[in-house]
Short mmCIF file of C-alpha atoms in Angstrom, two decimals:
data_model
loop_
_atom_site.label_atom_id
_atom_site.label_comp_id
_atom_site.label_asym_id
_atom_site.label_seq_id
_atom_site.Cartn_x
_atom_site.Cartn_y
_atom_site.Cartn_z
CA MET A 162 91.05 106.65 96.38
CA ARG A 163 93.48 105.76 93.61
CA ILE A 164 95.11 108.74 91.88
CA GLY A 165 97.10 108.35 88.67
CA THR A 166 99.66 111.04 87.84
CA LEU A 167 101.37 111.68 84.53
CA GLY A 168 104.66 113.46 84.97
CA ALA A 169 107.31 113.76 87.65
CA GLY A 170 107.52 117.52 87.98
CA GLN A 171 106.72 119.79 90.87
CA ILE A 172 102.90 119.65 90.58
CA ALA A 173 102.59 115.87 90.09
CA THR A 174 105.02 115.23 92.94
CA ALA A 175 103.29 117.69 95.29
CA VAL A 176 99.83 116.26 94.63
CA ALA A 177 101.15 112.71 95.05
CA ARG A 178 102.71 113.62 98.42
CA HIS A 179 99.49 115.22 99.67
CA ALA A 180 97.50 112.18 98.51
CA LEU A 181 99.84 109.67 100.15
CA ARG A 182 99.82 111.68 103.38
CA HIS A 183 96.04 111.31 103.46
CA GLY A 184 95.94 107.57 102.79
CA HIS A 185 95.31 107.54 99.05
CA GLU A 186 97.05 105.24 96.60
CA VAL A 187 99.14 106.95 93.92
CA VAL A 188 100.21 105.45 90.61
CA SER A 189 102.72 107.62 88.74
CA ALA A 190 103.79 107.42 85.13
CA THR A 191 106.75 109.24 83.67
CA ALA A 192 108.05 109.51 80.14
CA ALA A 193 109.61 106.26 78.93
CA GLY A 194 111.11 108.00 75.95
CA ARG A 195 110.56 111.02 73.81
CA GLY A 196 106.86 111.17 72.98
CA ARG A 197 106.05 107.80 74.62
CA TRP A 198 104.21 107.56 77.91
CA PRO A 199 103.29 104.36 79.71
CA ASN A 200 99.66 103.94 80.64
CA PRO A 201 99.49 104.13 84.42
CA ALA A 202 97.05 101.83 86.15
CA VAL A 203 94.60 104.64 85.81
CA GLY A 204 92.91 105.60 89.04
CA ASP A 205 89.67 107.13 90.20
CA LEU A 206 91.24 110.47 89.36
CA VAL A 207 93.97 111.20 86.82
CA LEU A 208 96.31 114.20 86.93
CA PRO A 209 98.19 114.97 83.72
CA ALA A 210 100.92 117.34 84.92
CA VAL A 211 103.30 117.61 82.01
CA PRO A 212 104.45 120.57 79.91
CA TRP A 213 101.74 121.82 77.54
CA PRO A 214 103.43 120.68 74.30
CA GLU A 215 103.56 117.09 75.69
CA ILE A 216 99.86 116.83 76.58
CA PRO A 217 98.65 115.18 73.34
CA ASP A 218 101.34 112.46 73.51
CA ALA A 219 100.98 112.02 77.27
CA VAL A 220 97.25 111.31 77.15
CA ARG A 221 97.15 109.39 73.85
CA GLY A 222 96.10 105.81 74.52
CA LEU A 223 95.00 106.37 78.12
CA GLY A 224 91.30 105.86 77.43
CA PRO A 225 88.64 104.90 77.59
CA PHE A 226 87.81 107.30 80.38
CA ASP A 227 84.18 106.28 80.81
CA GLY A 228 83.37 109.05 83.27
CA ARG A 229 86.67 109.04 85.16
CA ILE A 230 87.74 112.38 86.60
CA VAL A 231 90.75 114.18 85.14
CA MET A 232 92.28 117.00 87.18
CA ASP A 233 93.71 119.39 84.61
CA ALA A 234 96.65 121.33 86.05
CA THR A 235 98.00 122.48 82.71
CA ASN A 236 98.82 125.98 81.53
CA GLN A 237 99.00 126.57 77.80
CA PHE A 238 102.65 127.64 77.53
CA GLU A 239 103.98 126.74 74.08
CA ALA A 240 107.38 127.91 75.28
CA THR A 241 108.77 129.10 78.59
CA GLY A 242 111.93 130.95 79.50
CA PRO A 243 112.86 134.53 78.75
CA LYS A 244 110.31 134.75 75.92
CA PRO A 245 107.28 132.69 76.99
CA ARG A 246 104.59 132.03 74.40
CA ILE A 247 100.97 131.17 75.12
CA ALA A 248 99.30 128.69 72.75
CA ASP A 249 96.62 130.21 70.54
CA LEU A 250 93.57 127.98 70.99
CA GLY A 251 91.11 130.29 69.29
CA ASP A 252 87.85 130.31 71.24
CA LEU A 253 88.72 127.26 73.37
CA THR A 254 90.04 127.45 76.90
CA GLY A 255 93.05 125.31 77.74
CA SER A 256 90.86 122.87 79.67
CA GLU A 257 88.33 122.61 76.86
CA TYR A 258 91.22 121.63 74.59
CA VAL A 259 92.46 119.06 77.12
CA ALA A 260 88.91 117.71 77.46
CA SER A 261 88.72 117.32 73.68
CA LEU A 262 91.70 114.92 73.88
CA LEU A 263 89.99 112.80 76.57
CA PRO A 264 86.59 111.59 75.32
CA GLY A 265 84.41 110.43 78.19
CA ALA A 266 86.51 112.14 80.88
CA ARG A 267 85.00 114.53 83.41
CA VAL A 268 87.61 117.29 83.45
CA VAL A 269 88.12 119.61 86.42
CA LYS A 270 90.58 122.48 86.12
CA VAL A 271 92.62 122.76 89.35
CA PHE A 272 96.19 123.37 90.61
CA ASN A 273 97.08 125.66 87.70
CA THR A 274 96.58 129.15 89.13
CA VAL A 275 99.25 129.07 91.85
CA TYR A 276 102.95 128.38 91.65
CA GLY A 277 104.05 124.84 92.43
CA ARG A 278 105.85 125.86 95.61
CA TYR A 279 102.46 126.83 97.10
CA ILE A 280 101.02 123.44 96.18
CA GLU A 281 104.02 121.63 97.68
CA ALA A 282 103.81 123.45 100.99
CA ASP A 283 101.34 122.83 103.76
CA PRO A 284 98.29 124.80 102.60
CA ARG A 285 97.33 125.72 106.17
CA HIS A 286 98.83 128.96 107.49
CA ASP A 287 98.24 131.10 110.56
CA ALA A 288 96.39 133.60 108.37
CA GLY A 289 94.25 131.00 106.57
CA ARG A 290 94.33 128.25 103.95
CA GLN A 291 95.77 128.42 100.43
CA VAL A 292 92.95 128.94 97.92
CA LEU A 293 92.63 126.62 94.92
CA PHE A 294 90.11 127.54 92.24
CA LEU A 295 88.21 124.75 90.47
CA ALA A 296 86.21 124.74 87.25
CA GLY A 297 84.36 121.93 85.55
CA ASP A 298 81.28 120.99 83.57
CA ASP A 299 80.27 118.04 85.78
CA ALA A 300 79.04 119.04 89.27
CA ASP A 301 79.78 115.61 90.78
CA ALA A 302 83.35 115.65 89.46
CA VAL A 303 83.91 119.18 90.78
CA GLU A 304 82.56 118.06 94.16
CA ALA A 305 84.88 115.03 94.25
CA VAL A 306 87.93 117.20 93.49
CA ARG A 307 86.75 119.85 95.95
CA ALA A 308 86.50 117.24 98.71
CA LEU A 309 89.97 115.88 97.86
CA VAL A 310 91.77 119.24 97.92
CA GLU A 311 89.91 120.25 101.08
CA GLN A 312 91.16 117.00 102.66
CA PHE A 313 94.68 118.07 101.66
CA GLY A 314 94.06 121.33 103.59
CA PHE A 315 93.40 123.72 100.71
CA ALA A 316 90.40 126.06 100.54
CA ALA A 317 88.60 125.00 97.36
CA VAL A 318 86.65 127.65 95.48
CA PRO A 319 84.54 126.33 92.57
CA ILE A 320 84.03 129.13 90.03
CA GLY A 321 82.01 127.66 87.18
CA ASP A 322 82.32 125.55 84.07
CA LEU A 323 85.37 124.91 81.87
CA ARG A 324 84.46 127.71 79.47
CA ASN A 325 83.81 130.55 81.90
CA GLY A 326 85.69 129.44 85.02
CA GLY A 327 88.50 128.02 82.90
CA ARG A 328 88.92 131.34 81.13
CA LEU A 329 89.30 133.10 84.49
CA MET A 330 91.90 130.54 85.61
CA GLN A 331 94.02 130.11 82.51
CA LEU A 332 97.08 132.13 81.55
CA GLY A 333 96.08 135.73 80.98
CA GLY A 334 92.97 135.33 83.14
CA PRO A 335 92.51 137.38 86.31
CA LEU A 336 93.03 134.39 88.62
CA SER A 337 96.28 133.16 87.03
CA ALA A 338 99.21 133.39 89.47
CA LEU A 339 96.92 134.81 92.15
CA HIS A 340 98.05 133.59 95.58
CA LEU A 341 95.25 133.93 98.13
CA LEU A 342 94.53 132.68 101.63
CA LYS A 343 91.01 132.08 102.87
CA GLN A 344 90.49 133.02 106.48
CA ASP A 345 88.64 130.35 108.40
#
């Protein structure tokens, strides 16, 4: 499988390492300049893993998506640091907003509920496997992402569509920053 990543931070790097370890091809794109992103040779799956305020610029011009799967790992932090601010999206979830920027994409929310250090590490532990929640509106896309993260060693737990599952997963939701292991 060919996986395109946008960003060079902890999440994009961790996912790329897992993918390469399991024989997938990874194409990474990083910022070429403020507000300008190169278009990676977009893969079967695309992972935009950039800070929330950069999402619109990072994905602009990447289409058409024509049914390609986008793994949305974003969290809607307008600002981080000592006084973090969460973006006010009204009734939309963060992933619904991301999906609105990517016409034709099949968006699956994943990798956003746990800290990056848990994504970087081997997800298999003596006590079980690191849980990753998934949400998406397209069952085939959710299944493709579920199979991928299971191949990486994670325990994938699909929890619904982008509206309901996404709300549980996003900042302020009950699954945000919840580190769980699934006993096998």
